[in-house]
Amino acid sequence: MKTDVEISEETVLKPIAEIANQLGLDETLYDVYGKTKAKIDLSVSQREQRGKLVLVTSINPTPAGEGKTTTNIGLSMGLNRLGYPAISALREPSLGPCFGMKGGATGGGYAQVVPMDEINLHFTGDFHAITSAHNLLAAMIDNHIFHGNLLNIDQNRVVWNRVMDMNDRALRSLTINSKRIQHDTSFDITVASEIMAIVCLAEDMDDLKHRLASIVVAYDVEGEVITAHDLNAVGAMTLLLKDAMKPNLVQTNENTPAIIHGGPFANIAHGCNSIIATKTALALSDYVITEAGFGADLGAEKFYDIKCRIGNLKPDATVLVATIRALKYHGGQPLSELQYENLDALQEGIKNLVQHFDNLSKYQNNIIISINAFATDTESEIAMLMALEEELGCPVVLSNVFMEGGKGGEALAQAVVDMCEVADDFKPLYDSNQPLSTSIETIAKEIYRAQSVSYSEEAQEQIKTIEAMNPQGLPVCIAKTQYSFSDDPKKLNTPRNFNIHVKSVRLSQGAGFAVVLLGDIMTMPGLPKHPNAENMDYTDKVIGLK
Amino acid sequence: MKTDVEISEETVLKPIAEIANQLGLDETLYDVYGKTKAKIDLSVSQREQRGKLVLVTSINPTPAGEGKTTTNIGLSMGLNRLGYPAISALREPSLGPCFGMKGGATGGGYAQVVPMDEINLHFTGDFHAITSAHNLLAAMIDNHIFHGNLLNIDQNRVVWNRVMDMNDRALRSLTINSKRIQHDTSFDITVASEIMAIVCLAEDMDDLKHRLASIVVAYDVEGEVITAHDLNAVGAMTLLLKDAMKPNLVQTNENTPAIIHGGPFANIAHGCNSIIATKTALALSDYVITEAGFGADLGAEKFYDIKCRIGNLKPDATVLVATIRALKYHGGQPLSELQYENLDALQEGIKNLVQHFDNLSKYQNNIIISINAFATDTESEIAMLMALEEELGCPVVLSNVFMEGGKGGEALAQAVVDMCEVADDFKPLYDSNQPLSTSIETIAKEIYRAQSVSYSEEAQEQIKTIEAMNPQGLPVCIAKTQYSFSDDPKKLNTPRNFNIHVKSVRLSQGAGFAVVLLGDIMTMPGLPKHPNAENMDYTDKVIGLK
């Protein structure tokens, strides 16, 4: 089979203006960026939303691959093939990791958003704008300190670092030794910027400004909070972000529309595309297929409890994706043997899928399980999964979008259409006005199935400080490993009898959530010994981009 | 009179596709970025060049203002009004300084390139791409050290730092304290990146790769040079730069074409727009009006001796711009009194203009002096300048483009057309194959009029090291103050009997020149106490951008 980049390059792209026109957008409502990308005017997100909203999420990720983005794209192409207008609403890929090991985040096989090289490299400049806005604020903090420090900022409590869209491990720990400015600092990768989360959660430009103003950047010598508002940085940051706020329109390899906008980290942030993009898609199409980072324990939980809550969105259905390979891996079969049938391992690994299904059922009734087909799946294995349909009372649908594109997604598409006709009563898991510890414990017990939750002294103090600020409706954003329901990446499948330890809690006041860290979370990746960058080139075409 | 941003906003812009079509470009040869910006395909730069090339340069800059960019734009508009197709070929503004004190670099009054906000903020992302390519190389160096340091890089001799397009003084001096990576480093502003100079001097993509490969990034423990090629970084950097290499098309406030591309520092680099953009403009128009940073002692010298030499360009004429206000300032009149007539100060300050004229005459015969009119200029003052026409045998033309736009540039335009009909024998000042010290002394004596040149021990060693590498045809790029012919910014007008002290010399092997530093040159600006960022905002329109 052809490589992803070959399939992307062979796609006969329609001019993006044509895709926009098919969505009913006249040329005052979009701007093209080259022939294959466009930005949609913000006013469209304020229109009445006519579409059904569908989340595609997955079991806990494994090295075997699940194909969440691929399924998302294949499903939207399948819907369009059946005559139901649909848009994939996805996250923008981060530039830095493309130079490491990871491929881009544009789907795979015959279910891709294209052109994958342009989407992965610079795209329409949104992440660069977020980087600039973040670093302008950092420069204004240190500049304030340099010019007399009227706000009495405690140099040891500057909590706003800098960002770069690059995997650059050396920038994890730095000391600034400049005149009158001496403190430790670091760089995060841009997707970890609170501004990324803010862009993705803001309803409109006014809301953006309000959230930017609330960002906590430092504490003064009395311990009082200093915000971006106090530094008069909000207007200039808004100016830098004005175009980055507009959703980006591209197309799939079957020339159906896709909107790709925003890409916050899925651990220290909520891991979903922007609310503005989702609402824009809902205004323009009958079906909107969206996604959230990592597995359903993190991605779907945050999509429901943070994004849907803040954006007042009601998902009409959720598709839970798994592969037989990945389930066997959860069931104990080694990675090197996943091509062989193993019904025992599959039976065991299905528990991971079922726990996610049970969890999702706590938010809504309309759930579909989708098996992303691999050539090595056996009939007996497939039959075992299909038996879940009766056991769980939920459709289980095989899809084959990687190999077949939208055609391979038609069965799933029809199941989604049917499910969206069923009345549903979506609700978040917890009340965001309750104490933070109650919200944390609800998620830990209901979703992760932890036996207990413990807190470091630091975390207890931090929770007290945050609650003393009397925040109104503060959801929690839990940062933990994506590989396990627990906080230990080695505990696969469905761990039980474990404790969740809260190491620290911090307020992302601009984003509007409390980040709860279970252990150390890396916010600046490194490059491997032989980074993929070494294989890249540009001749008359793009080489080495995965 | 209206502010620059008001005039920019009131301009009735033509769709940029219409401007491109008027230049004879069909839609396969450009990509639009929004409605007002486009990128032109690289193939156009390889076409036959039919245009006349005109440089606009100036006397030594003063706080009174000279209006070099404004004159450039007004001249090209004036030419178009007279029926001579003309393009302004300008540098891209840097983002960082917009947040400090400085205005953008898009002209002023009724002689602007528009829309000034988009050109000043992000534009088409070229500088962000250069930032990414620069920082990818930095990450790959430290990553190599982290993963075992097979090349034996001496951590104390990593000479490739990082860049950011921001005025951020705190980043001037940093220490990296990461695992296995411990060394001092710093950030420059992006325009100081050697990659910026490389993008502006490369003839095509192959030449870009060749230059990127030659970048010296560090020395090994034996003192041998380590290049970007040794780190296998060239292909990935090229991929990041593929769109940044394409010249950007915009328009003036009179809807005439302007090409804006590249913007290297004018001290540690050569301060000119890209060779590719200049050649693209020469292929598309009868007259191309270009510029170079700072006054003619730095800007014109580097334009002729570096850019024209490397690009094999032959300027047809040079316009030397001055204002009566600035000449009086050089002649000793205080800034607060420049609105008053002072013929003695003007007589004295004219010496600065004449020295620049004499210098330019060493390169070519076709020189025009242009006086950029101010409302406070008196008839006697103007008459004194006009008398130079006979004294120097060179046209002296009053222009009033700030107030009147292209109409105010018609007289200058006609003078340029007439001058371009005169045969000219352009030649660089020195032979770039001679010893570096000979080139340095030629410039110091012929252009600056220094009595002597001295060298630090460090500089002597550095010159020896560079010459031992046996470079072929290495021009020098002198980094000194723009305010004086000498290396002391306080010595205005025409200093004599001074020494030039060479503090250090370094090789920009990728750019293809030796940087000669006369004193400390700041490559990361800071913000003032009340940065302009504090006045900026975005409501339905752009506020506070100067």
PDB file of C-alpha atoms in Angstrom, chain A residues 26-194:
ATOM      1  CA  ASP A  26     -19.641  33.543  -0.187  1.00  0.00           C
ATOM      2  CA  GLU A  27     -16.209  35.074  -0.609  1.00  0.00           C
ATOM      3  CA  THR A  28     -16.761  37.763   2.016  1.00  0.00           C
ATOM      4  CA  LEU A  29     -16.910  34.956   4.603  1.00  0.00           C
ATOM      5  CA  TYR A  30     -13.565  33.288   3.962  1.00  0.00           C
ATOM      6  CA  ASP A  31     -10.016  34.085   2.982  1.00  0.00           C
ATOM      7  CA  VAL A  32      -7.906  31.607   1.069  1.00  0.00           C
ATOM      8  CA  TYR A  33      -4.302  30.933   2.124  1.00  0.00           C
ATOM      9  CA  GLY A  34      -2.815  29.388  -0.951  1.00  0.00           C
ATOM     10  CA  LYS A  35      -4.995  27.162  -3.089  1.00  0.00           C
ATOM     11  CA  THR A  36      -5.803  24.516  -0.490  1.00  0.00           C
ATOM     12  CA  LYS A  37      -6.408  26.317   2.814  1.00  0.00           C
ATOM     13  CA  ALA A  38      -8.891  28.960   3.895  1.00  0.00           C
ATOM     14  CA  LYS A  39      -9.890  30.807   7.054  1.00  0.00           C
ATOM     15  CA  ILE A  40     -13.583  31.208   7.816  1.00  0.00           C
ATOM     16  CA  ASP A  41     -14.954  34.452   9.192  1.00  0.00           C
ATOM     17  CA  LEU A  42     -15.829  34.424  12.903  1.00  0.00           C
ATOM     18  CA  SER A  43     -19.402  35.510  12.256  1.00  0.00           C
ATOM     19  CA  VAL A  44     -20.260  32.034  10.955  1.00  0.00           C
ATOM     20  CA  SER A  45     -19.675  30.552  14.433  1.00  0.00           C
ATOM     21  CA  GLN A  46     -22.461  32.793  15.767  1.00  0.00           C
ATOM     22  CA  ARG A  47     -25.095  31.436  13.364  1.00  0.00           C
ATOM     23  CA  GLU A  48     -27.776  28.969  14.367  1.00  0.00           C
ATOM     24  CA  GLN A  49     -26.297  25.484  14.722  1.00  0.00           C
ATOM     25  CA  ARG A  50     -28.128  22.977  12.585  1.00  0.00           C
ATOM     26  CA  GLY A  51     -25.758  20.000  12.802  1.00  0.00           C
ATOM     27  CA  LYS A  52     -25.598  16.881  14.928  1.00  0.00           C
ATOM     28  CA  LEU A  53     -22.418  16.716  17.004  1.00  0.00           C
ATOM     29  CA  VAL A  54     -20.578  13.381  17.145  1.00  0.00           C
ATOM     30  CA  LEU A  55     -17.451  12.682  19.211  1.00  0.00           C
ATOM     31  CA  VAL A  56     -14.987  10.024  18.092  1.00  0.00           C
ATOM     32  CA  THR A  57     -12.933   8.721  21.027  1.00  0.00           C
ATOM     33  CA  SER A  58     -10.996   5.536  21.759  1.00  0.00           C
ATOM     34  CA  ILE A  59      -9.777   2.961  24.236  1.00  0.00           C
ATOM     35  CA  ASN A  60      -6.474   3.645  26.021  1.00  0.00           C
ATOM     36  CA  PRO A  61      -3.838   4.124  23.314  1.00  0.00           C
ATOM     37  CA  THR A  62      -1.302   1.361  22.726  1.00  0.00           C
ATOM     38  CA  PRO A  63       1.725   1.017  20.462  1.00  0.00           C
ATOM     39  CA  ALA A  64      -0.543  -1.098  18.230  1.00  0.00           C
ATOM     40  CA  GLY A  65      -2.507   1.931  17.051  1.00  0.00           C
ATOM     41  CA  GLU A  66      -6.211   2.694  17.291  1.00  0.00           C
ATOM     42  CA  GLY A  67      -6.913   5.056  14.367  1.00  0.00           C
ATOM     43  CA  LYS A  68      -9.103   7.633  16.075  1.00  0.00           C
ATOM     44  CA  THR A  69      -8.385  10.464  13.624  1.00  0.00           C
ATOM     45  CA  THR A  70      -8.506   8.091  10.666  1.00  0.00           C
ATOM     46  CA  THR A  71     -11.918   6.806  11.778  1.00  0.00           C
ATOM     47  CA  ASN A  72     -13.119  10.363  12.284  1.00  0.00           C
ATOM     48  CA  ILE A  73     -12.174  11.354   8.735  1.00  0.00           C
ATOM     49  CA  GLY A  74     -13.459   8.100   7.219  1.00  0.00           C
ATOM     50  CA  LEU A  75     -16.769   8.517   9.044  1.00  0.00           C
ATOM     51  CA  SER A  76     -17.302  12.037   7.729  1.00  0.00           C
ATOM     52  CA  MET A  77     -16.426  10.873   4.211  1.00  0.00           C
ATOM     53  CA  GLY A  78     -18.814   7.922   4.616  1.00  0.00           C
ATOM     54  CA  LEU A  79     -21.626  10.259   5.685  1.00  0.00           C
ATOM     55  CA  ASN A  80     -21.043  12.457   2.655  1.00  0.00           C
ATOM     56  CA  ARG A  81     -21.079   9.398   0.392  1.00  0.00           C
ATOM     57  CA  LEU A  82     -24.494   8.443   1.804  1.00  0.00           C
ATOM     58  CA  GLY A  83     -25.776  11.949   1.079  1.00  0.00           C
ATOM     59  CA  TYR A  84     -25.547  13.338   4.615  1.00  0.00           C
ATOM     60  CA  PRO A  85     -23.478  16.522   4.588  1.00  0.00           C
ATOM     61  CA  ALA A  86     -20.728  16.130   7.194  1.00  0.00           C
ATOM     62  CA  ILE A  87     -17.599  17.940   8.324  1.00  0.00           C
ATOM     63  CA  SER A  88     -14.631  16.572  10.284  1.00  0.00           C
ATOM     64  CA  ALA A  89     -13.712  19.066  13.014  1.00  0.00           C
ATOM     65  CA  LEU A  90     -10.158  18.228  14.064  1.00  0.00           C
ATOM     66  CA  ARG A  91      -7.176  19.584  15.956  1.00  0.00           C
ATOM     67  CA  GLU A  92      -4.221  21.262  14.275  1.00  0.00           C
ATOM     68  CA  PRO A  93      -0.992  19.284  14.417  1.00  0.00           C
ATOM     69  CA  SER A  94       1.985  20.666  16.308  1.00  0.00           C
ATOM     70  CA  LEU A  95       5.087  21.397  14.220  1.00  0.00           C
ATOM     71  CA  GLY A  96       7.763  20.354  16.737  1.00  0.00           C
ATOM     72  CA  PRO A  97       6.926  16.646  16.987  1.00  0.00           C
ATOM     73  CA  CYS A  98       7.088  16.223  13.176  1.00  0.00           C
ATOM     74  CA  PHE A  99      10.877  16.481  13.538  1.00  0.00           C
ATOM     75  CA  GLY A 100      10.999  13.810  16.222  1.00  0.00           C
ATOM     76  CA  MET A 101       9.457  10.387  15.718  1.00  0.00           C
ATOM     77  CA  LYS A 102       5.753  10.992  15.609  1.00  0.00           C
ATOM     78  CA  GLY A 103       3.929  11.437  12.358  1.00  0.00           C
ATOM     79  CA  GLY A 104       1.620  14.333  11.766  1.00  0.00           C
ATOM     80  CA  ALA A 105      -1.983  14.272  12.955  1.00  0.00           C
ATOM     81  CA  THR A 106      -3.827  14.237   9.669  1.00  0.00           C
ATOM     82  CA  GLY A 107      -5.249  10.710   9.598  1.00  0.00           C
ATOM     83  CA  GLY A 108      -3.788   7.924   7.495  1.00  0.00           C
ATOM     84  CA  GLY A 109      -4.199   5.705   4.483  1.00  0.00           C
ATOM     85  CA  TYR A 110      -7.252   6.620   2.419  1.00  0.00           C
ATOM     86  CA  ALA A 111      -8.761   8.662   5.249  1.00  0.00           C
ATOM     87  CA  GLN A 112      -6.686  11.825   5.449  1.00  0.00           C
ATOM     88  CA  VAL A 113      -7.059  15.554   5.516  1.00  0.00           C
ATOM     89  CA  VAL A 114      -4.946  17.038   2.745  1.00  0.00           C
ATOM     90  CA  PRO A 115      -2.485  18.365   1.795  1.00  0.00           C
ATOM     91  CA  MET A 116      -0.832  16.742   4.800  1.00  0.00           C
ATOM     92  CA  ASP A 117       2.475  18.576   4.328  1.00  0.00           C
ATOM     93  CA  GLU A 118       0.919  22.023   4.456  1.00  0.00           C
ATOM     94  CA  ILE A 119      -1.296  21.124   7.412  1.00  0.00           C
ATOM     95  CA  ASN A 120       1.700  19.749   9.325  1.00  0.00           C
ATOM     96  CA  LEU A 121       4.143  22.536   8.407  1.00  0.00           C
ATOM     97  CA  HIS A 122       3.205  26.100   9.501  1.00  0.00           C
ATOM     98  CA  PHE A 123      -0.382  25.612   8.176  1.00  0.00           C
ATOM     99  CA  THR A 124      -2.032  29.069   8.343  1.00  0.00           C
ATOM    100  CA  GLY A 125       0.274  30.313  11.092  1.00  0.00           C
ATOM    101  CA  ASP A 126      -2.078  29.879  14.058  1.00  0.00           C
ATOM    102  CA  PHE A 127       0.507  28.248  16.314  1.00  0.00           C
ATOM    103  CA  HIS A 128       3.098  30.853  15.384  1.00  0.00           C
ATOM    104  CA  ALA A 129       0.632  33.570  16.413  1.00  0.00           C
ATOM    105  CA  ILE A 130      -0.010  31.819  19.725  1.00  0.00           C
ATOM    106  CA  THR A 131       3.749  31.531  20.261  1.00  0.00           C
ATOM    107  CA  SER A 132       4.133  35.274  19.612  1.00  0.00           C
ATOM    108  CA  ALA A 133       1.305  36.262  21.951  1.00  0.00           C
ATOM    109  CA  HIS A 134       2.648  33.996  24.706  1.00  0.00           C
ATOM    110  CA  ASN A 135       6.190  35.303  24.392  1.00  0.00           C
ATOM    111  CA  LEU A 136       5.112  38.945  24.164  1.00  0.00           C
ATOM    112  CA  LEU A 137       3.489  38.533  27.575  1.00  0.00           C
ATOM    113  CA  ALA A 138       6.689  36.945  28.932  1.00  0.00           C
ATOM    114  CA  ALA A 139       8.774  39.810  27.539  1.00  0.00           C
ATOM    115  CA  MET A 140       6.430  42.365  29.125  1.00  0.00           C
ATOM    116  CA  ILE A 141       6.762  40.695  32.546  1.00  0.00           C
ATOM    117  CA  ASP A 142      10.549  40.773  32.518  1.00  0.00           C
ATOM    118  CA  ASN A 143      10.502  44.244  30.993  1.00  0.00           C
ATOM    119  CA  HIS A 144       8.340  45.433  33.879  1.00  0.00           C
ATOM    120  CA  ILE A 145      10.841  43.975  36.343  1.00  0.00           C
ATOM    121  CA  PHE A 146      13.729  45.632  34.470  1.00  0.00           C
ATOM    122  CA  HIS A 147      12.119  49.094  34.480  1.00  0.00           C
ATOM    123  CA  GLY A 148      11.643  49.387  38.231  1.00  0.00           C
ATOM    124  CA  ASN A 149       9.105  46.643  39.012  1.00  0.00           C
ATOM    125  CA  LEU A 150       6.285  48.934  40.129  1.00  0.00           C
ATOM    126  CA  LEU A 151       4.006  45.932  40.689  1.00  0.00           C
ATOM    127  CA  ASN A 152       6.567  44.375  43.081  1.00  0.00           C
ATOM    128  CA  ILE A 153       6.665  41.105  41.137  1.00  0.00           C
ATOM    129  CA  ASP A 154       8.517  38.387  43.061  1.00  0.00           C
ATOM    130  CA  GLN A 155      11.126  37.226  40.544  1.00  0.00           C
ATOM    131  CA  ASN A 156      11.085  33.781  42.110  1.00  0.00           C
ATOM    132  CA  ARG A 157       7.366  33.490  41.520  1.00  0.00           C
ATOM    133  CA  VAL A 158       7.079  34.330  37.838  1.00  0.00           C
ATOM    134  CA  VAL A 159       4.847  31.451  36.704  1.00  0.00           C
ATOM    135  CA  TRP A 160       4.581  32.443  33.034  1.00  0.00           C
ATOM    136  CA  ASN A 161       7.419  30.883  31.053  1.00  0.00           C
ATOM    137  CA  ARG A 162       8.024  31.029  27.291  1.00  0.00           C
ATOM    138  CA  VAL A 163       7.028  28.676  24.460  1.00  0.00           C
ATOM    139  CA  MET A 164       8.415  27.394  21.170  1.00  0.00           C
ATOM    140  CA  ASP A 165       6.832  24.984  18.669  1.00  0.00           C
ATOM    141  CA  MET A 166       9.858  22.698  18.726  1.00  0.00           C
ATOM    142  CA  ASN A 167      10.978  19.544  20.516  1.00  0.00           C
ATOM    143  CA  ASP A 168      13.915  21.122  22.330  1.00  0.00           C
ATOM    144  CA  ARG A 169      14.844  19.388  25.555  1.00  0.00           C
ATOM    145  CA  ALA A 170      17.643  21.880  26.327  1.00  0.00           C
ATOM    146  CA  LEU A 171      15.038  24.567  26.998  1.00  0.00           C
ATOM    147  CA  ARG A 172      13.471  22.646  29.899  1.00  0.00           C
ATOM    148  CA  SER A 173      15.678  24.332  32.434  1.00  0.00           C
ATOM    149  CA  LEU A 174      17.217  27.776  31.959  1.00  0.00           C
ATOM    150  CA  THR A 175      18.545  30.573  34.114  1.00  0.00           C
ATOM    151  CA  ILE A 176      18.171  34.166  32.977  1.00  0.00           C
ATOM    152  CA  ASN A 177      21.300  36.159  33.876  1.00  0.00           C
ATOM    153  CA  SER A 178      20.419  39.476  32.309  1.00  0.00           C
ATOM    154  CA  LYS A 179      20.788  42.930  33.821  1.00  0.00           C
ATOM    155  CA  ARG A 180      18.261  43.324  36.698  1.00  0.00           C
ATOM    156  CA  ILE A 181      16.506  40.106  35.559  1.00  0.00           C
ATOM    157  CA  GLN A 182      17.710  36.959  37.284  1.00  0.00           C
ATOM    158  CA  HIS A 183      15.441  34.007  37.647  1.00  0.00           C
ATOM    159  CA  ASP A 184      15.000  30.424  36.512  1.00  0.00           C
ATOM    160  CA  THR A 185      12.677  29.778  33.607  1.00  0.00           C
ATOM    161  CA  SER A 186      11.878  27.258  30.885  1.00  0.00           C
ATOM    162  CA  PHE A 187      10.169  26.854  27.554  1.00  0.00           C
ATOM    163  CA  ASP A 188       7.160  24.622  26.929  1.00  0.00           C
ATOM    164  CA  ILE A 189       6.118  23.436  23.504  1.00  0.00           C
ATOM    165  CA  THR A 190       3.498  25.834  22.089  1.00  0.00           C
ATOM    166  CA  VAL A 191       0.589  23.409  22.395  1.00  0.00           C
ATOM    167  CA  ALA A 192       1.113  23.524  26.182  1.00  0.00           C
ATOM    168  CA  SER A 193       0.567  27.300  26.292  1.00  0.00           C
ATOM    169  CA  GLU A 194      -2.474  28.408  28.282  1.00  0.00           C
TER     170      GLU A 194
END
